[in-house]
Short mmCIF file of N, CA and C in Angstrom, two decimals:
data_model
loop_
_atom_site.label_atom_id
_atom_site.label_comp_id
_atom_site.label_asym_id
_atom_site.label_seq_id
_atom_site.Cartn_x
_atom_site.Cartn_y
_atom_site.Cartn_z
N MET A 19 3.86 11.27 -12.07
CA MET A 19 3.15 10.66 -10.96
C MET A 19 4.00 9.50 -10.44
N ARG A 20 4.47 9.61 -9.24
CA ARG A 20 5.30 8.55 -8.69
C ARG A 20 4.67 8.01 -7.41
N TRP A 21 3.78 7.06 -7.58
CA TRP A 21 3.14 6.44 -6.43
C TRP A 21 3.94 5.24 -5.90
N VAL A 22 4.81 4.71 -6.73
CA VAL A 22 5.61 3.57 -6.31
C VAL A 22 6.84 4.05 -5.50
N ARG A 23 7.44 5.08 -5.96
CA ARG A 23 8.69 5.56 -5.38
C ARG A 23 8.53 6.00 -3.95
N ARG A 24 9.42 5.55 -3.10
CA ARG A 24 9.42 5.92 -1.72
C ARG A 24 10.87 6.18 -1.31
N ARG A 25 11.33 7.37 -1.54
CA ARG A 25 12.72 7.68 -1.21
C ARG A 25 12.94 7.83 0.30
N ARG A 26 11.97 8.33 0.94
CA ARG A 26 12.06 8.53 2.40
C ARG A 26 10.99 7.69 3.05
N SER A 27 11.26 7.25 4.24
CA SER A 27 10.25 6.54 5.00
C SER A 27 9.58 7.49 5.96
N GLY A 28 8.60 7.05 6.61
CA GLY A 28 7.90 7.89 7.58
C GLY A 28 6.48 8.11 7.16
N THR A 29 5.73 8.69 8.04
CA THR A 29 4.29 8.85 7.79
C THR A 29 3.97 9.69 6.59
N GLN A 30 4.68 10.78 6.39
CA GLN A 30 4.36 11.67 5.26
C GLN A 30 4.55 10.96 3.94
N ALA A 31 5.67 10.22 3.79
CA ALA A 31 5.90 9.48 2.55
C ALA A 31 4.89 8.34 2.37
N PHE A 32 4.53 7.67 3.48
CA PHE A 32 3.57 6.60 3.45
C PHE A 32 2.24 7.08 2.91
N TRP A 33 1.75 8.19 3.43
CA TRP A 33 0.42 8.70 2.99
C TRP A 33 0.54 9.35 1.62
N ALA A 34 1.68 9.92 1.29
CA ALA A 34 1.84 10.49 -0.07
C ALA A 34 1.77 9.39 -1.11
N CYS A 35 2.32 8.22 -0.85
CA CYS A 35 2.24 7.10 -1.76
C CYS A 35 0.76 6.64 -1.93
N HIS A 36 0.01 6.70 -0.85
CA HIS A 36 -1.43 6.39 -0.95
C HIS A 36 -2.16 7.35 -1.87
N ARG A 37 -1.90 8.67 -1.67
CA ARG A 37 -2.54 9.69 -2.50
C ARG A 37 -2.22 9.48 -3.99
N ARG A 38 -0.95 9.22 -4.29
CA ARG A 38 -0.57 9.00 -5.66
C ARG A 38 -1.24 7.72 -6.24
N ALA A 39 -1.37 6.71 -5.43
CA ALA A 39 -2.05 5.50 -5.90
C ALA A 39 -3.54 5.80 -6.19
N PHE A 40 -4.18 6.56 -5.30
CA PHE A 40 -5.56 6.92 -5.52
C PHE A 40 -5.75 7.71 -6.83
N GLU A 41 -4.84 8.61 -7.07
CA GLU A 41 -4.87 9.40 -8.33
C GLU A 41 -4.69 8.49 -9.50
N HIS A 42 -3.68 7.61 -9.44
CA HIS A 42 -3.38 6.74 -10.55
C HIS A 42 -4.55 5.81 -10.89
N PHE A 43 -5.18 5.24 -9.88
CA PHE A 43 -6.26 4.27 -10.12
C PHE A 43 -7.60 4.95 -10.26
N GLY A 44 -7.64 6.29 -10.07
CA GLY A 44 -8.89 7.01 -10.30
C GLY A 44 -9.92 6.85 -9.20
N GLY A 45 -9.48 6.61 -8.00
CA GLY A 45 -10.43 6.47 -6.89
C GLY A 45 -9.79 5.87 -5.66
N VAL A 46 -10.63 5.73 -4.66
CA VAL A 46 -10.19 5.23 -3.33
C VAL A 46 -10.96 3.92 -3.06
N PRO A 47 -10.27 2.90 -2.62
CA PRO A 47 -11.02 1.65 -2.29
C PRO A 47 -11.88 1.84 -1.04
N GLY A 48 -12.83 0.95 -0.88
CA GLY A 48 -13.70 1.03 0.32
C GLY A 48 -12.97 0.71 1.60
N SER A 49 -11.92 -0.12 1.53
CA SER A 49 -11.07 -0.42 2.67
C SER A 49 -9.68 -0.83 2.18
N ILE A 50 -8.73 -0.66 3.06
CA ILE A 50 -7.36 -1.07 2.79
C ILE A 50 -6.87 -1.96 3.90
N VAL A 51 -6.25 -3.10 3.55
CA VAL A 51 -5.76 -4.07 4.50
C VAL A 51 -4.30 -3.72 4.84
N TYR A 52 -4.00 -3.63 6.12
CA TYR A 52 -2.64 -3.35 6.61
C TYR A 52 -2.13 -4.49 7.47
N ASP A 53 -0.86 -4.73 7.38
CA ASP A 53 -0.21 -5.78 8.17
C ASP A 53 0.43 -5.23 9.41
N ARG A 54 -0.37 -4.58 10.23
CA ARG A 54 0.06 -4.09 11.55
C ARG A 54 1.28 -3.17 11.50
N THR A 55 1.42 -2.35 10.45
CA THR A 55 2.52 -1.44 10.35
C THR A 55 2.40 -0.32 11.39
N LYS A 56 3.52 0.17 11.88
CA LYS A 56 3.52 1.18 12.93
C LYS A 56 2.91 2.51 12.44
N THR A 57 2.85 2.70 11.16
CA THR A 57 2.25 3.92 10.59
C THR A 57 0.76 3.91 10.81
N VAL A 58 0.15 2.71 10.93
CA VAL A 58 -1.28 2.58 11.04
C VAL A 58 -1.66 2.15 12.45
N VAL A 59 -0.93 1.26 13.07
CA VAL A 59 -1.25 0.73 14.37
C VAL A 59 -0.42 1.46 15.44
N ARG A 60 -1.12 2.02 16.41
CA ARG A 60 -0.41 2.79 17.46
C ARG A 60 0.47 1.91 18.35
N ARG A 61 -0.06 0.77 18.70
CA ARG A 61 0.69 -0.19 19.51
C ARG A 61 0.06 -1.58 19.32
N HIS A 62 0.87 -2.59 19.50
CA HIS A 62 0.38 -3.96 19.37
C HIS A 62 -0.30 -4.41 20.64
N VAL A 63 -1.37 -5.15 20.48
CA VAL A 63 -2.14 -5.62 21.65
C VAL A 63 -2.32 -7.13 21.51
N ALA A 64 -2.80 -7.73 22.59
CA ALA A 64 -3.02 -9.19 22.55
C ALA A 64 -4.16 -9.53 21.58
N PRO A 65 -4.08 -10.76 21.08
CA PRO A 65 -5.17 -11.18 20.16
C PRO A 65 -6.55 -11.04 20.81
N GLY A 66 -7.52 -10.63 20.00
CA GLY A 66 -8.86 -10.46 20.53
C GLY A 66 -9.13 -9.08 21.08
N LYS A 67 -8.12 -8.28 21.31
CA LYS A 67 -8.28 -6.91 21.83
C LYS A 67 -8.40 -5.96 20.65
N ALA A 68 -9.09 -4.86 20.86
CA ALA A 68 -9.22 -3.80 19.84
C ALA A 68 -7.85 -3.20 19.56
N VAL A 69 -7.53 -3.06 18.27
CA VAL A 69 -6.23 -2.51 17.87
C VAL A 69 -6.32 -1.00 17.86
N PRO A 70 -5.50 -0.32 18.68
CA PRO A 70 -5.52 1.16 18.69
C PRO A 70 -4.82 1.66 17.41
N LEU A 71 -5.53 2.44 16.64
CA LEU A 71 -5.00 3.00 15.41
C LEU A 71 -4.28 4.32 15.64
N HIS A 72 -3.27 4.57 14.84
CA HIS A 72 -2.54 5.82 14.89
C HIS A 72 -3.51 6.93 14.52
N PRO A 73 -3.54 8.02 15.26
CA PRO A 73 -4.50 9.13 14.95
C PRO A 73 -4.35 9.68 13.53
N GLU A 74 -3.14 9.72 13.03
CA GLU A 74 -2.93 10.21 11.67
C GLU A 74 -3.55 9.26 10.64
N ALA A 75 -3.48 7.96 10.90
CA ALA A 75 -4.11 7.00 10.00
C ALA A 75 -5.61 7.14 10.04
N VAL A 76 -6.19 7.33 11.19
CA VAL A 76 -7.64 7.50 11.32
C VAL A 76 -8.05 8.77 10.57
N ALA A 77 -7.29 9.86 10.72
CA ALA A 77 -7.62 11.12 10.05
C ALA A 77 -7.53 10.96 8.53
N PHE A 78 -6.47 10.30 8.06
CA PHE A 78 -6.28 10.13 6.62
C PHE A 78 -7.42 9.27 6.04
N ALA A 79 -7.73 8.16 6.69
CA ALA A 79 -8.80 7.29 6.22
C ALA A 79 -10.16 8.02 6.25
N GLY A 80 -10.37 8.81 7.26
CA GLY A 80 -11.60 9.61 7.36
C GLY A 80 -11.69 10.61 6.22
N HIS A 81 -10.60 11.29 5.95
CA HIS A 81 -10.56 12.28 4.89
C HIS A 81 -10.88 11.64 3.51
N TYR A 82 -10.32 10.49 3.26
CA TYR A 82 -10.50 9.82 1.96
C TYR A 82 -11.65 8.82 1.99
N ASP A 83 -12.29 8.67 3.15
CA ASP A 83 -13.46 7.83 3.29
C ASP A 83 -13.24 6.35 2.92
N PHE A 84 -12.19 5.76 3.55
CA PHE A 84 -12.00 4.31 3.39
C PHE A 84 -11.82 3.69 4.78
N GLY A 85 -12.13 2.45 4.87
CA GLY A 85 -11.97 1.69 6.14
C GLY A 85 -10.58 1.16 6.27
N ILE A 86 -10.13 1.04 7.49
CA ILE A 86 -8.83 0.45 7.83
C ILE A 86 -9.08 -0.96 8.32
N ASP A 87 -8.53 -1.95 7.66
CA ASP A 87 -8.61 -3.34 8.05
C ASP A 87 -7.23 -3.79 8.47
N VAL A 88 -7.04 -3.99 9.75
CA VAL A 88 -5.72 -4.45 10.28
C VAL A 88 -5.76 -5.94 10.50
N LEU A 89 -4.78 -6.65 9.97
CA LEU A 89 -4.73 -8.09 10.17
C LEU A 89 -4.61 -8.44 11.62
N ALA A 90 -5.28 -9.49 12.01
CA ALA A 90 -5.22 -9.96 13.41
C ALA A 90 -3.81 -10.52 13.72
N ALA A 91 -3.39 -10.31 14.93
CA ALA A 91 -2.09 -10.89 15.36
C ALA A 91 -2.15 -12.42 15.40
N TYR A 92 -1.07 -13.05 15.00
CA TYR A 92 -0.96 -14.47 15.10
C TYR A 92 -2.01 -15.22 14.27
N ARG A 93 -2.46 -14.61 13.14
CA ARG A 93 -3.43 -15.26 12.30
C ARG A 93 -2.82 -15.34 10.89
N PRO A 94 -1.97 -16.33 10.62
CA PRO A 94 -1.27 -16.39 9.33
C PRO A 94 -2.18 -16.50 8.12
N THR A 95 -3.44 -16.91 8.29
CA THR A 95 -4.30 -17.05 7.14
C THR A 95 -4.62 -15.68 6.53
N GLY A 96 -4.71 -14.67 7.35
CA GLY A 96 -4.99 -13.30 6.86
C GLY A 96 -3.77 -12.68 6.17
N LYS A 97 -2.62 -13.10 6.56
CA LYS A 97 -1.38 -12.48 6.03
C LYS A 97 -1.26 -12.67 4.50
N GLY A 98 -1.84 -13.73 4.00
CA GLY A 98 -1.81 -13.97 2.55
C GLY A 98 -2.48 -12.88 1.76
N ARG A 99 -3.49 -12.21 2.34
CA ARG A 99 -4.22 -11.13 1.67
C ARG A 99 -3.25 -9.99 1.40
N VAL A 100 -2.28 -9.76 2.26
CA VAL A 100 -1.32 -8.69 2.06
C VAL A 100 -0.15 -9.19 1.21
N GLU A 101 0.41 -10.31 1.63
CA GLU A 101 1.59 -10.83 0.93
C GLU A 101 1.32 -11.23 -0.52
N ARG A 102 0.13 -11.62 -0.87
CA ARG A 102 -0.18 -11.97 -2.23
C ARG A 102 0.04 -10.80 -3.19
N GLN A 103 -0.14 -9.60 -2.71
CA GLN A 103 0.05 -8.42 -3.57
C GLN A 103 1.50 -8.29 -3.99
N VAL A 104 2.44 -8.72 -3.11
CA VAL A 104 3.85 -8.69 -3.49
C VAL A 104 4.13 -9.59 -4.65
N SER A 105 3.61 -10.80 -4.64
CA SER A 105 3.87 -11.73 -5.74
C SER A 105 3.15 -11.29 -7.01
N ILE A 106 2.00 -10.67 -6.91
CA ILE A 106 1.31 -10.14 -8.10
C ILE A 106 2.17 -9.09 -8.78
N VAL A 107 2.73 -8.16 -8.02
CA VAL A 107 3.61 -7.11 -8.59
C VAL A 107 4.85 -7.76 -9.16
N ARG A 108 5.47 -8.67 -8.43
CA ARG A 108 6.69 -9.33 -8.92
C ARG A 108 6.39 -10.05 -10.22
N ASP A 109 5.28 -10.78 -10.31
CA ASP A 109 4.97 -11.59 -11.50
C ASP A 109 4.48 -10.79 -12.70
N HIS A 110 3.79 -9.67 -12.44
CA HIS A 110 3.19 -8.92 -13.52
C HIS A 110 3.93 -7.67 -13.94
N VAL A 111 4.72 -7.12 -13.07
CA VAL A 111 5.43 -5.89 -13.37
C VAL A 111 6.96 -6.10 -13.48
N LEU A 112 7.49 -6.87 -12.60
CA LEU A 112 8.96 -6.96 -12.50
C LEU A 112 9.55 -8.20 -13.14
N ALA A 113 8.79 -9.23 -13.38
CA ALA A 113 9.32 -10.52 -13.86
C ALA A 113 10.11 -10.35 -15.17
N GLY A 114 11.34 -10.83 -15.13
CA GLY A 114 12.20 -10.83 -16.32
C GLY A 114 12.64 -9.47 -16.80
N ARG A 115 12.49 -8.48 -16.00
CA ARG A 115 12.86 -7.13 -16.43
C ARG A 115 13.90 -6.54 -15.52
N SER A 116 14.66 -5.62 -16.07
CA SER A 116 15.57 -4.81 -15.26
C SER A 116 15.33 -3.35 -15.63
N PHE A 117 15.64 -2.47 -14.73
CA PHE A 117 15.36 -1.05 -14.90
C PHE A 117 16.62 -0.25 -14.67
N ALA A 118 16.87 0.67 -15.57
CA ALA A 118 18.08 1.50 -15.51
C ALA A 118 17.92 2.67 -14.54
N SER A 119 16.69 3.00 -14.17
CA SER A 119 16.50 4.14 -13.29
C SER A 119 15.13 4.00 -12.57
N LEU A 120 14.95 4.81 -11.57
CA LEU A 120 13.67 4.83 -10.86
C LEU A 120 12.56 5.35 -11.79
N ASP A 121 12.90 6.28 -12.66
CA ASP A 121 11.93 6.80 -13.61
C ASP A 121 11.43 5.68 -14.53
N GLU A 122 12.31 4.83 -14.98
CA GLU A 122 11.92 3.67 -15.81
C GLU A 122 11.00 2.70 -15.05
N LEU A 123 11.38 2.48 -13.79
CA LEU A 123 10.52 1.61 -12.93
C LEU A 123 9.15 2.26 -12.74
N ASP A 124 9.11 3.53 -12.45
CA ASP A 124 7.83 4.23 -12.29
C ASP A 124 6.98 4.10 -13.55
N HIS A 125 7.60 4.24 -14.71
CA HIS A 125 6.88 4.13 -15.96
C HIS A 125 6.25 2.73 -16.13
N ALA A 126 6.98 1.72 -15.72
CA ALA A 126 6.43 0.33 -15.80
C ALA A 126 5.19 0.22 -14.94
N PHE A 127 5.22 0.79 -13.75
CA PHE A 127 4.08 0.73 -12.86
C PHE A 127 2.89 1.55 -13.40
N LEU A 128 3.19 2.64 -14.05
CA LEU A 128 2.11 3.47 -14.62
C LEU A 128 1.36 2.76 -15.74
N ARG A 129 2.04 1.86 -16.44
CA ARG A 129 1.39 1.09 -17.52
C ARG A 129 0.65 -0.11 -16.95
N TRP A 130 0.77 -0.41 -15.69
CA TRP A 130 0.15 -1.54 -15.07
C TRP A 130 -0.91 -1.06 -14.08
N PRO A 131 -2.00 -1.72 -13.87
CA PRO A 131 -2.39 -2.92 -14.54
C PRO A 131 -2.98 -2.63 -15.90
N ASP A 132 -2.72 -3.51 -16.81
CA ASP A 132 -3.30 -3.43 -18.13
C ASP A 132 -4.83 -3.60 -17.96
N PRO A 133 -5.63 -2.77 -18.63
CA PRO A 133 -7.10 -2.88 -18.42
C PRO A 133 -7.63 -4.29 -18.62
N GLY A 134 -6.98 -5.10 -19.46
CA GLY A 134 -7.43 -6.46 -19.64
C GLY A 134 -7.05 -7.40 -18.53
N TRP A 135 -6.20 -6.91 -17.61
CA TRP A 135 -5.69 -7.73 -16.50
C TRP A 135 -6.81 -8.16 -15.58
N TRP A 136 -7.75 -7.29 -15.33
CA TRP A 136 -8.84 -7.66 -14.45
C TRP A 136 -10.09 -7.92 -15.24
#
């Protein structure tokens, strides 16, 4: 199971990583927060306007029954909700470690989070 690995970019790889994460964690969250990525947001609009979502993102979220929460433009307070996840991974999975291969890195992620972590 390689939900971390992303050898190719693009919508198929993006959604494949989501599916692998859902399998790994044993379920789907009620909503997922996105930082206005082009894979989810069809185009950027002025603050206060409805964000048009990419049809593939809407279909994927509908299929897996989760809500899409897109951060508002020019609202740095919301950005921490997304960026904090980067430091959590860095501090709990990657800190002080080096990996000889992608398989070794994948294995480290499969052991995380430790059930006692939450």
